[in-house]
Structure formats: C-alpha cells, structure tokens
Amino acid sequence: MPRSTSLSFRITATLVAVATVLLTIFAASAMMIFRDREMGKLRQGVKTDAEQLAPAIASALWNFDNAQLDKVLDGGMKNGYLSGIVVQAGPVLAARSRGERWEAVNWPPVQKDTDIVLQEQIYYGDAPVGTMTISATTRFLEQELRTATFYFAASILLLDLVLVLGLYWILKRIVLNPLRLLQSYAVEVSGAGAASSTTLSGLTFGGEMEVLRASMAKMVSMLDGRFRELQQEARRYSESEKRFRTVIDTLPDLLWLKDAEGVYLSCNKMFERFFGAAERDIVGKTDYDFVDRETADFFRTYDRRAIEAGGPTRYDETLHLADGERLLVDTIKTPMYDMEGRLVGVLGVGHDVTERRKMEDELRHERDRAQRYLDTVEALIVALDRQGRITTVNRKACQLLGYREEELIGRPWFETCNPREEGRYARETYGRVMAGEVDNIEYQVDPVLTKAGAVALIAWHNALLRDERGEIVGLLSAGEDITEQRRAEEEKDRLEEQLHQAQKMESIGRLAGGVAHDFNNMLTVILGHAEMALMKLSPAHEIYGNLEQIRNAGNRSANLTKQLLGFARKQTIAPKALDLNDAIAGTLKMLQRLITEEVHLAWHPAPQLWHIKMDPSQLDQVLANLCVNARDAIGGVGTITIETANRTVAAGYAGTHVDAVPGEYVVLSVSDDGSGMDKETVSHIFEPFFTTKAVGEGTGLGLSTVYGIVRQNNGFINVYSEPGKGSTFSICLPRHFEQEEPRQEAVRQEVRGGDETILLVEDEPEILALASSMLRGLGYRVLDASSPGAALALADEHSGRLQLLITDLVMPEMNGRDLSEKMKSRCPALKVIFVSGYTAEVIAERGVLDPGINFLQKPFSLADLAGKVREVLDGPAA
C-alpha cells in the first residue's frame, strides 16, 4: 500500500507539474495570441479608419475645402485609440494629436515606438492629392494585457488546486484501481497460478491492447487512404474547373453572372471584349462603371424582369463593343439559385445573331420577291412540307380559297382545304409519297374546300421538293381551277344526251308517221270496201255481222294510227285560243269516269291563268292519257291532282332543257301518289309501244301521243318521279294573247251526192278504185289518174269541165301541192281537196293546215268523203 500511495503521489505530482507547465504555456500562448489579435484588430481598425477617411479627405483636398478637412479630422479623432492624424498635401499640412487628458489638439503628434503608424497615399479618382499618416497608441492595450495576465495567473493557481484534488480522486478510482487489478492478474499469470477462467477469458489485457493498437493502425491507414482520395478529387476538381473555364472562355457567346444588385461576379473572354476590360477589372463593378446611364438602366431593367419572372427572359439588343464592332445579340437572362433556393444572381447569355439576321433579311427579301413572282402567276401555287403543312401559297390560291396568306401558312392543307372524305384519302396518299412508298402523282384532279364552304375542282401538276442530299422535303403544286370547265363538260354531255334523245324521238316519230301513212292507206281500202259491202246487204244477211267486225276492227286500227300520228306530230289539228281552266273543268266528269271512283280526282286551278292556243281534242287526249296512266300507277285507292299555273321560263333554265325556249308558259301538272318510276324507266316512257303494263293491258302509245301533241303545240314536258313516291307530269304550253274562241259542237251531216266532174289522183290503185267507186256511187262524174302526169293529161283534155281536184299529197313524180298549182294554171276556178295518211309539210306547218287548204285524213268513210266533197263544192270559190 505505501508503494501504491507513493505511486499515486508521484503520478499526481507529475500530472500537476505537467498540467502547471502546460497551463503556463497555454496562458503565455493565449496572452500572445490575445495581444497579436488585439494588435491586429487595432491595425485593422486603423486601416479601416484610413479607408473611410481617405475619400472624404481626398474630396476636401481636391476642392481646397479646409473647413471640410477639419471636420473630417475631428471626426476621425473621435476614435479613442487614435493618437494622431497628419495630412500632407504640398504646402498644406493638417494635423490632430492628443493632449495630456487625451483630448484632441491641433498640432502634430509625437510618435512613440509602441504606437501603430499607417501612412497611405490619397487619390482623387486616379490623381494623387496627398499623404495621410494615422497613428494609434497601444497603452490601452498594454493595460488590458496586464489585467489579463493577473487573471490568468489567478486562474492557473485555482486550476492547479482543483486539478490536484480531481486527479487524485480520478487516479485512485479510475487508474490506480484498474492498475492494481491488472497487477494482480499479472502476478497470477506470471506466477502460473490458477487464475479464474471467467476473469481471464473476460479480460485478456494484452489482446485488448493489441486490438486497440490494430484498430488505431487500421484507422490511420483508412485516414491516409481517404486523404489521398481527397487529394485526387481535388486535382480532378481543379482540372475540371480549368476545362470548364476553358470551355466558357472558348464560347463565341457573351456569358456573365451578376448578383441581385447588378454587381458582376464573373464573365468570359467574349464578354471582356464588350467592356474592353479583363474579368478581374469587371468583377465587383456594375454596368454603370462601363456604359452610359441609359444603357445601364436598360440592362438593369431586364435583370429585374428576369428575377421577377423567376425564369428565362429573352430579347434582342444591339451592343457596341469596346473595339468599335457592332453586334446584334439575342440575349437570354435567367435567375440563378443555390441549393437552398436563395437567389444568387442573374446569369446572362448573349448570342451573336448579326450574320444570321442579315441572312434572314436577305432570305426574306428573296422570298418576298419570289412571292411577288408567284402572285403574278394565274395558276394556284401551293407548297407543302413533309407533314402536309402549307409553306407557300400565292395570291391566286388565296383568292380561290377565300383565306389570307397568313391564315394559311403553317396550317395543315388536307384538314383545311380538302373535303372530309377526299382529304383523308389524299392525306394518306401524301404520307406514302413523302415516305417514298409510292411514286409522285404528277397530275391529278382533286376537289378543294374554300373558306365559304364551296367546293372547287382543281387540276394539279405536282413536283417533289428535295434537299441537297436528295431527300424528299415537301411538294410543290401548280393548279388550275377547272370547276366551270368540268361543269360545262358535264352540261355538254347532258345536253348531248338530251339532243340524242330528242333526235331519237324525232327518228321514231318519222318512222311512226311513215308506218301510219302506209297503214292508213290499207285501212282506207279495208274500211271503204267493208262499208260499201254493208250498204249493199241487209242486216239479216249471214255475212253482215262479219263485215261489221271488219269495220269495227278497222276503226280501232284507225284510232291506233291516229295515236301514232299524234306522237309523230303529223296529226291534223285546228288550234284555238283556250282558257285552260275552263277547258279542263269541262272534262272532269269524263276523267272521273275513266279513273273509277276508287281514285280521288283533285282539281286546283290557278287564278288569272293565261290563255293558250290548242286543238281542244288534243287537250282531251292529253288529259285522258295522263289520268289513265296515273290510275294504273296507283292500282287501287289514291289521288290524282290536276293543277295549272303561270310560269316564265328564263334563258338559264332553257339552256339546260333541250325542248324549252325562254318565254311565258301555262303549266298543266298531273300528279299521282302511285308507285312512281326509276330514272331508267323515265328515260323511255315517251317511246312508242314502250309500256310497263302486263301484256294486253296497254298499247304503249298513250304517253307517246302526249309527247307528240305537246311538241306539236310548241311546248315541252318534264317528268318528276321516284320509286314509291308517285309521279308528276308538268306540261308547259306557250302563252297565247288572243281571247278564247267559243267551242262549236259537231253537227252530223246527211250523206249527199252531186253531178259535178271530179279529177281523182291517187298512186295507190286500191284506194283509187275505192274512192272512184264511192264518188260514182254518189252521182259524180269521176276522172281517174294514178299519177300526176296522167292527171295533167286529163286536165288538158277536160279543162273546161273540171270542178274539183281530189289528190293524194305524197306521190312519186310530184307532191299534191305542186300538182294543184299546175292544175290551177290550166283551170283557175278549180277547187282542191288534199288526201293523205298524215299532213305533209307541203300543206301544213307542224300539222296546222295552211289557210284555205281543204284536207281529208285517211282512212275516211263514205260519209267523210261525201261531206268533205259537198263542203268544198258548196263553199266559196278558190
């Protein structure tokens, strides 16, 4: 135990001695540091005062303002540690020092070795104006040091006392006790005693010390490795910073960074050219130090805008570099923030766009000139890019489409100027052309949609646009508006079709007229002989009934040929001025009987209807045929509507309808709600013998007759019909300006004969024999001639006895009209009756007999012949 106590004492004494030495060294070092620090503060204070006083003193010296200089010196002496201030400017000397009570006095100071003295040259701008010497005393500092030394010594004594007590307790509890334990363990181990396995395994002191040593060695190794890594990172960072700086300085753009107050923090080489100064001379200054106030205000305004916007702002500005070069700069300014979101400043980038803008201006000028050339072209010029957007359009295209140029440029062509379906297909085709999947369509005709919604048909000539590498970049198209041309072609085709239809109807009419003429000749023989035979037989005779059937069949056949002649416009007519409303009203009962009671007949007359000129019998034929056709189309219960109206046909309408002529017309419309017809059926309904009825239910001549009658009266007819929606026949008849003529009822005349001499000329032997027999049976003297030559010979032989000439109109040698003229030259008083199967143009125009012409239509009966002969012979002289 004494050895332990001695050890503790020695350890404590050693530690106290060491601690005392250390504390003394610490105290001395602290005092030196304190003195150096305070001396540094004092020198810095003197320097700061000098920097603060220098501008004011320079200003006072520059302006020779001694009063101001005194105020500045007095103000400077208010700092209590200053012992004197001396300002020397040539002959001018101003000084301040301290009196015995440390008050400021106006004489030069007496400097001590311990004083701190600072002498500086004073500049006003760049011009030196004098020197300033400032001295500060250290006596106050020495007093503080002595006081501090006393406190340090007292503190050391007190700490020694505390340290002695504390170390003794700590050593005993923490150090000596473990050491004794280690000592006992060491004794046990060194003496090879049987140490407790638990304590020995739990405290292998040598092992713990080795672990501690190994851990410390490992930690040192790790720290050394980390230090080397940090050195490498520092070198890489330095190299990266150098490369970054090289890149920044190599950039052709102006690059700079300012703080929020507009003070420059950094810039690159290009920016140095702007101010004509190095970066070190620019940093720390503002725009106001390099440019005029107006320009500096302009720069600051956009700095603030960038900060307020919180993001990039862009504008163009013209910069005049220090070397005289003038640049047009595209400037972008954006605020910069640190990692914590605090504003660092404003980063500016200025890109020189002088040459680019010059080229753009030249390109714009060239484009404007090219646009003027395009605008003089009468074709539509449109250019598209690969996506189908419009890049170029000329004046002609704008006029047709109804857009302004700026409305079209950049817009997608197919969505803007193509009808929906055509536009979708054209857009797909265009995409394939641009992709090179299909060849360019050099010529095509497409519809385009104007702004007003109209559709125009354009013939396009297309050429691919390629870049310098030959890649397709778009399409250039020149177009011609062929809307009117195509419409005219379609109209021409339609009119040609109508003309072909009219020519076909005319040809069919001529054929029908010729057939009717020959058929009438045969019917004349059949009916004449049948009638003469019936006159010679009593009704009780066994063949009387057969002869009547022959006559009835002949009469029906005669009606059939009459319809053919009506279609062929060869029917003999006697037109009169009619009020169509009155004429139709008189036939309504007859028409109702024709259409049966199941069909309702509606009559809608127009008020103040104009008059027409027409044969009343033809009007009856037209109404009967149309109403019967409408009844058959209804096929049961329905309605037929008859309407009239006044109508003026304009030239435009007449130009699209072959049969129509401009003028005033009266319209007769017959409508039904029957089955209707398709277009194919409508195109054939006026052809003879065309019918949609079952076999035996119609001849196919009803509508043909209507068509012929309407055309014979200078009118035209339109048909409107759709399957399931009924039909409307609109007949337009020319307006007639004379008043209506009263209709006369036909008076049946008694068959009478006579004894006059008649020259009969007929090239058909059967008809010649029949007519001669009829006339002789009536008591007339008849001279027969089978040709015009034979007739002229008989006229020469019997010129004084001839009273009547009955001649066929169509004969081989000459027509009946020419024959009558020759006969009248021989017999001026000769009267003439013309006979024919139809009215030839030699005596009638469009079937209307010339004035003074006597005509007998084949086939004729004995009564017809007898009545016409007596009518002419008993009439006025020719």
Short mmCIF file of C-alpha atoms in Angstrom, two decimals, residues 472-791:
data_model
loop_
_atom_site.label_atom_id
_atom_site.label_comp_id
_atom_site.label_asym_id
_atom_site.label_seq_id
_atom_site.Cartn_x
_atom_site.Cartn_y
_atom_site.Cartn_z
CA ILE A 472 -37.90 14.46 -100.06
CA VAL A 473 -38.82 17.52 -98.01
CA GLY A 474 -42.17 18.50 -99.49
CA LEU A 475 -44.31 19.05 -102.57
CA LEU A 476 -44.83 21.98 -104.93
CA SER A 477 -48.13 22.04 -106.82
CA ALA A 478 -49.47 24.27 -109.58
CA GLY A 479 -53.20 24.05 -110.01
CA GLU A 480 -55.88 25.22 -112.43
CA ASP A 481 -59.49 25.74 -111.45
CA ILE A 482 -61.45 23.53 -113.84
CA THR A 483 -64.74 23.71 -111.96
CA GLU A 484 -66.54 25.64 -114.68
CA GLN A 485 -64.82 23.65 -117.42
CA ARG A 486 -65.87 20.36 -115.84
CA ARG A 487 -69.35 21.72 -115.21
CA ALA A 488 -69.52 22.82 -118.85
CA GLU A 489 -68.32 19.39 -119.98
CA GLU A 490 -70.92 17.71 -117.82
CA GLU A 491 -73.56 20.12 -119.11
CA LYS A 492 -72.42 19.44 -122.66
CA ASP A 493 -72.66 15.70 -122.09
CA ARG A 494 -76.12 16.13 -120.59
CA LEU A 495 -77.30 18.34 -123.44
CA GLU A 496 -75.83 15.91 -125.96
CA GLU A 497 -77.69 13.13 -124.23
CA GLN A 498 -80.89 15.18 -124.36
CA LEU A 499 -80.21 16.01 -128.01
CA HIS A 500 -79.64 12.35 -128.79
CA GLN A 501 -82.89 11.57 -127.00
CA ALA A 502 -84.71 14.27 -128.97
CA GLN A 503 -83.17 13.02 -132.23
CA LYS A 504 -84.13 9.50 -131.32
CA MET A 505 -87.70 10.62 -130.62
CA GLU A 506 -87.70 12.54 -133.90
CA SER A 507 -86.48 9.50 -135.78
CA ILE A 508 -89.06 7.30 -134.08
CA GLY A 509 -91.66 9.93 -134.94
CA ARG A 510 -90.74 9.92 -138.61
CA LEU A 511 -90.82 6.13 -138.59
CA ALA A 512 -94.19 6.14 -136.82
CA GLY A 513 -95.54 8.70 -139.29
CA GLY A 514 -94.42 6.66 -142.25
CA VAL A 515 -95.90 3.49 -140.78
CA ALA A 516 -99.16 5.31 -140.03
CA HIS A 517 -99.28 6.67 -143.57
CA ASP A 518 -98.94 3.25 -145.16
CA PHE A 519 -101.25 1.71 -142.59
CA ASN A 520 -103.88 4.36 -143.24
CA ASN A 521 -103.75 3.61 -146.94
CA MET A 522 -104.53 -0.04 -146.23
CA LEU A 523 -107.20 0.85 -143.67
CA THR A 524 -108.83 3.14 -146.20
CA VAL A 525 -109.25 0.19 -148.58
CA ILE A 526 -110.41 -2.16 -145.83
CA LEU A 527 -112.91 0.24 -144.24
CA GLY A 528 -114.15 1.56 -147.59
CA HIS A 529 -114.94 -1.83 -149.05
CA ALA A 530 -116.42 -3.04 -145.77
CA GLU A 531 -118.70 -0.01 -145.60
CA MET A 532 -119.76 -0.34 -149.25
CA ALA A 533 -120.47 -4.03 -148.75
CA LEU A 534 -122.57 -3.30 -145.67
CA MET A 535 -124.57 -0.76 -147.68
CA LYS A 536 -125.44 -3.44 -150.24
CA LEU A 537 -126.50 -6.09 -147.69
CA SER A 538 -129.37 -6.27 -145.32
CA PRO A 539 -128.63 -6.75 -141.62
CA ALA A 540 -130.14 -10.22 -141.87
CA HIS A 541 -127.52 -11.40 -144.34
CA GLU A 542 -125.28 -14.14 -142.99
CA ILE A 543 -122.03 -12.21 -143.60
CA TYR A 544 -123.35 -8.86 -142.42
CA GLY A 545 -122.01 -9.47 -138.92
CA ASN A 546 -118.60 -10.46 -140.27
CA LEU A 547 -118.40 -7.25 -142.27
CA GLU A 548 -119.31 -5.23 -139.17
CA GLN A 549 -116.47 -6.89 -137.21
CA ILE A 550 -114.11 -5.99 -140.06
CA ARG A 551 -115.30 -2.36 -139.94
CA ASN A 552 -115.00 -2.17 -136.11
CA ALA A 553 -111.50 -3.63 -136.17
CA GLY A 554 -110.58 -1.18 -138.88
CA ASN A 555 -111.89 1.73 -136.81
CA ARG A 556 -109.86 0.59 -133.79
CA SER A 557 -106.83 0.33 -136.03
CA ALA A 558 -107.56 3.81 -137.31
CA ASN A 559 -107.53 5.11 -133.73
CA LEU A 560 -104.20 3.40 -133.21
CA THR A 561 -102.71 5.11 -136.26
CA LYS A 562 -104.19 8.37 -135.05
CA GLN A 563 -102.19 8.00 -131.85
CA LEU A 564 -99.07 7.26 -133.88
CA LEU A 565 -99.67 10.39 -135.90
CA GLY A 566 -100.14 12.34 -132.69
CA PHE A 567 -96.74 11.18 -131.43
CA ALA A 568 -95.16 11.90 -134.83
CA ARG A 569 -96.80 15.36 -134.83
CA LYS A 570 -98.41 14.52 -138.20
CA GLN A 571 -101.96 14.74 -136.83
CA THR A 572 -104.14 17.34 -138.49
CA ILE A 573 -105.28 19.85 -135.89
CA ALA A 574 -107.35 23.01 -135.65
CA PRO A 575 -105.91 25.01 -132.70
CA LYS A 576 -107.99 27.67 -130.96
CA ALA A 577 -107.46 30.15 -128.14
CA LEU A 578 -108.44 28.40 -124.88
CA ASP A 579 -108.81 29.18 -121.19
CA LEU A 580 -107.13 26.03 -119.86
CA ASN A 581 -109.06 26.19 -116.56
CA ASP A 582 -112.43 26.23 -118.38
CA ALA A 583 -111.35 23.52 -120.82
CA ILE A 584 -110.22 21.19 -118.01
CA ALA A 585 -113.31 21.89 -115.90
CA GLY A 586 -115.45 20.69 -118.83
CA THR A 587 -113.66 17.31 -118.92
CA LEU A 588 -113.60 16.49 -115.18
CA LYS A 589 -116.71 14.27 -115.26
CA MET A 590 -115.36 12.31 -118.22
CA LEU A 591 -111.97 11.96 -116.48
CA GLN A 592 -113.58 10.77 -113.24
CA ARG A 593 -115.36 8.02 -115.17
CA LEU A 594 -112.05 6.98 -116.71
CA ILE A 595 -110.19 6.67 -113.38
CA THR A 596 -113.07 4.98 -111.45
CA GLU A 597 -114.47 6.04 -108.10
CA GLU A 598 -111.61 4.48 -106.07
CA VAL A 599 -109.29 7.26 -107.18
CA HIS A 600 -109.96 10.79 -105.98
CA LEU A 601 -109.54 13.50 -108.62
CA ALA A 602 -108.29 16.81 -107.12
CA TRP A 603 -108.54 19.95 -109.23
CA HIS A 604 -106.53 23.10 -108.33
CA PRO A 605 -106.93 25.83 -110.95
CA ALA A 606 -104.69 28.87 -110.75
CA PRO A 607 -106.38 32.28 -110.68
CA GLN A 608 -105.93 34.68 -113.63
CA LEU A 609 -104.50 31.95 -115.81
CA TRP A 610 -103.12 32.99 -119.18
CA HIS A 611 -104.66 31.66 -122.42
CA ILE A 612 -103.16 29.01 -124.71
CA LYS A 613 -103.76 28.05 -128.34
CA MET A 614 -104.50 24.37 -128.83
CA ASP A 615 -106.87 21.98 -130.52
CA PRO A 616 -109.46 21.10 -127.80
CA SER A 617 -109.49 17.47 -128.96
CA GLN A 618 -105.76 17.27 -128.36
CA LEU A 619 -106.22 18.64 -124.84
CA ASP A 620 -108.79 15.91 -124.21
CA GLN A 621 -106.31 13.31 -125.49
CA VAL A 622 -103.54 14.61 -123.21
CA LEU A 623 -105.71 14.65 -120.07
CA ALA A 624 -107.22 11.24 -120.78
CA ASN A 625 -103.87 9.57 -121.39
CA LEU A 626 -102.20 11.14 -118.32
CA CYS A 627 -105.10 10.32 -115.99
CA VAL A 628 -105.39 6.73 -117.22
CA ASN A 629 -101.63 6.28 -116.75
CA ALA A 630 -101.86 7.75 -113.22
CA ARG A 631 -104.79 5.46 -112.39
CA ASP A 632 -102.82 2.39 -113.47
CA ALA A 633 -99.79 3.55 -111.44
CA ILE A 634 -101.98 3.87 -108.30
CA GLY A 635 -103.54 0.45 -108.78
CA GLY A 636 -106.27 0.99 -106.16
CA VAL A 637 -107.17 3.82 -103.80
CA GLY A 638 -105.27 7.04 -104.32
CA THR A 639 -105.33 10.63 -105.53
CA ILE A 640 -104.72 12.26 -108.90
CA THR A 641 -104.12 16.01 -108.74
CA ILE A 642 -104.55 18.34 -111.71
CA GLU A 643 -103.06 21.84 -111.32
CA THR A 644 -102.49 24.87 -113.51
CA ALA A 645 -100.11 27.81 -113.13
CA ASN A 646 -98.46 30.67 -114.98
CA ARG A 647 -94.72 30.41 -115.42
CA THR A 648 -91.91 32.41 -117.02
CA VAL A 649 -89.01 30.33 -118.31
CA ALA A 650 -85.65 32.10 -118.12
CA ALA A 651 -82.77 31.64 -120.51
CA GLY A 652 -80.76 29.80 -117.84
CA TYR A 653 -83.45 27.15 -117.43
CA ALA A 654 -83.98 26.88 -121.17
CA GLY A 655 -80.23 26.39 -121.61
CA THR A 656 -80.37 23.18 -119.59
CA HIS A 657 -83.54 21.73 -121.20
CA VAL A 658 -83.36 20.94 -124.89
CA ASP A 659 -87.07 21.39 -125.69
CA ALA A 660 -87.52 24.57 -123.62
CA VAL A 661 -87.49 28.06 -125.12
CA PRO A 662 -87.39 31.22 -122.95
CA GLY A 663 -90.80 32.84 -122.63
CA GLU A 664 -94.15 32.79 -120.83
CA TYR A 665 -95.96 29.48 -120.41
CA VAL A 666 -99.08 27.99 -118.90
CA VAL A 667 -98.25 24.90 -116.84
CA LEU A 668 -100.57 21.89 -116.68
CA SER A 669 -99.47 19.42 -113.98
CA VAL A 670 -100.92 15.94 -113.39
CA SER A 671 -99.64 14.24 -110.22
CA ASP A 672 -100.36 10.90 -108.58
CA ASP A 673 -99.34 9.10 -105.40
CA GLY A 674 -98.77 5.81 -107.18
CA SER A 675 -95.79 3.50 -107.49
CA GLY A 676 -93.50 6.00 -109.24
CA MET A 677 -90.69 5.22 -111.69
CA ASP A 678 -86.93 4.96 -111.64
CA LYS A 679 -84.67 7.04 -113.91
CA GLU A 680 -84.22 4.24 -116.42
CA THR A 681 -87.98 3.91 -116.89
CA VAL A 682 -88.47 7.69 -117.16
CA SER A 683 -85.89 7.81 -120.00
CA HIS A 684 -88.10 5.51 -122.17
CA ILE A 685 -91.70 6.43 -121.30
CA PHE A 686 -92.28 8.59 -124.38
CA GLU A 687 -91.08 5.95 -126.85
CA PRO A 688 -93.88 4.32 -128.90
CA PHE A 689 -95.00 0.91 -127.70
CA PHE A 690 -92.91 1.16 -124.52
CA THR A 691 -95.03 0.05 -121.56
CA THR A 692 -94.57 -1.27 -118.05
CA LYS A 693 -98.03 -2.86 -118.04
CA ALA A 694 -98.81 -6.51 -118.49
CA VAL A 695 -99.35 -7.93 -121.97
CA GLY A 696 -102.75 -6.94 -123.30
CA GLU A 697 -103.25 -4.09 -120.82
CA GLY A 698 -101.80 -1.24 -122.90
CA THR A 699 -100.51 -0.31 -126.32
CA GLY A 700 -97.57 1.81 -125.14
CA LEU A 701 -98.77 4.78 -127.19
CA GLY A 702 -100.50 6.89 -124.51
CA LEU A 703 -97.53 8.92 -123.34
CA SER A 704 -96.06 8.91 -126.85
CA THR A 705 -99.20 10.65 -128.02
CA VAL A 706 -98.96 13.17 -125.15
CA TYR A 707 -95.33 13.92 -126.06
CA GLY A 708 -96.18 14.40 -129.75
CA ILE A 709 -99.15 16.70 -129.00
CA VAL A 710 -97.12 18.86 -126.60
CA ARG A 711 -94.25 19.23 -129.07
CA GLN A 712 -96.69 19.89 -131.93
CA ASN A 713 -98.03 22.84 -129.89
CA ASN A 714 -94.51 24.26 -129.27
CA GLY A 715 -94.48 23.16 -125.65
CA PHE A 716 -92.28 20.90 -123.55
CA ILE A 717 -92.85 18.36 -120.82
CA ASN A 718 -90.95 17.48 -117.62
CA VAL A 719 -91.35 14.34 -115.56
CA TYR A 720 -90.52 14.09 -111.83
CA SER A 721 -90.77 10.61 -110.35
CA GLU A 722 -89.16 8.35 -107.76
CA PRO A 723 -89.99 4.74 -106.90
CA GLY A 724 -92.63 4.68 -104.17
CA LYS A 725 -93.18 8.47 -104.26
CA GLY A 726 -95.51 8.87 -107.23
CA SER A 727 -95.06 10.89 -110.42
CA THR A 728 -95.71 14.42 -111.69
CA PHE A 729 -96.03 15.33 -115.37
CA SER A 730 -95.64 19.09 -115.93
CA ILE A 731 -96.63 20.30 -119.39
CA CYS A 732 -95.61 23.82 -120.39
CA LEU A 733 -97.68 25.35 -123.25
CA PRO A 734 -96.86 28.77 -124.74
CA ARG A 735 -98.98 31.71 -123.64
CA HIS A 736 -101.46 32.97 -126.29
CA PHE A 737 -102.53 36.60 -126.23
CA GLU A 738 -105.86 36.30 -128.12
CA GLN A 739 -109.17 35.77 -126.39
CA GLU A 740 -110.80 32.37 -126.06
CA GLU A 741 -112.83 31.19 -129.07
CA PRO A 742 -116.20 29.53 -128.38
CA ARG A 743 -116.22 25.78 -128.94
CA GLN A 744 -118.67 24.57 -131.62
CA GLU A 745 -120.40 21.22 -131.31
CA ALA A 746 -120.01 18.95 -134.29
CA VAL A 747 -123.22 18.63 -136.40
CA ARG A 748 -123.83 15.32 -138.06
CA GLN A 749 -124.43 15.94 -141.78
CA GLU A 750 -126.51 13.83 -144.11
CA VAL A 751 -124.64 12.00 -146.88
CA ARG A 752 -125.31 13.86 -150.13
CA GLY A 753 -124.00 13.44 -153.62
CA GLY A 754 -123.92 15.53 -156.82
CA ASP A 755 -123.25 15.56 -160.54
CA GLU A 756 -120.04 17.64 -160.73
CA THR A 757 -116.90 16.46 -162.53
CA ILE A 758 -114.09 15.39 -160.24
CA LEU A 759 -110.49 14.58 -161.14
CA LEU A 760 -109.24 11.91 -158.69
CA VAL A 761 -105.44 11.40 -158.41
CA GLU A 762 -104.06 8.52 -156.26
CA ASP A 763 -100.91 6.46 -156.75
CA GLU A 764 -102.32 3.51 -154.75
CA PRO A 765 -104.53 1.51 -157.21
CA GLU A 766 -106.75 0.03 -154.47
CA ILE A 767 -107.51 3.44 -152.95
CA LEU A 768 -108.01 4.95 -156.42
CA ALA A 769 -110.53 2.26 -157.30
CA LEU A 770 -112.31 2.53 -153.95
CA ALA A 771 -112.57 6.34 -153.97
CA SER A 772 -113.69 6.34 -157.62
CA SER A 773 -116.38 3.81 -156.81
CA MET A 774 -117.60 5.84 -153.81
CA LEU A 775 -117.78 9.06 -155.82
CA ARG A 776 -119.59 7.45 -158.75
CA GLY A 777 -121.98 5.90 -156.26
CA LEU A 778 -122.75 9.43 -155.07
CA GLY A 779 -123.53 10.53 -158.63
CA TYR A 780 -120.32 12.37 -159.50
CA ARG A 781 -118.50 12.18 -162.83
CA VAL A 782 -115.04 10.85 -161.99
CA LEU A 783 -111.82 11.03 -164.00
CA ASP A 784 -109.23 8.60 -162.53
CA ALA A 785 -105.47 9.23 -162.66
CA SER A 786 -102.79 7.05 -161.00
CA SER A 787 -100.02 9.62 -161.38
CA PRO A 788 -99.54 13.40 -161.59
CA GLY A 789 -98.55 13.10 -165.25
CA ALA A 790 -101.76 11.27 -166.14
CA ALA A 791 -103.73 13.86 -164.16
#
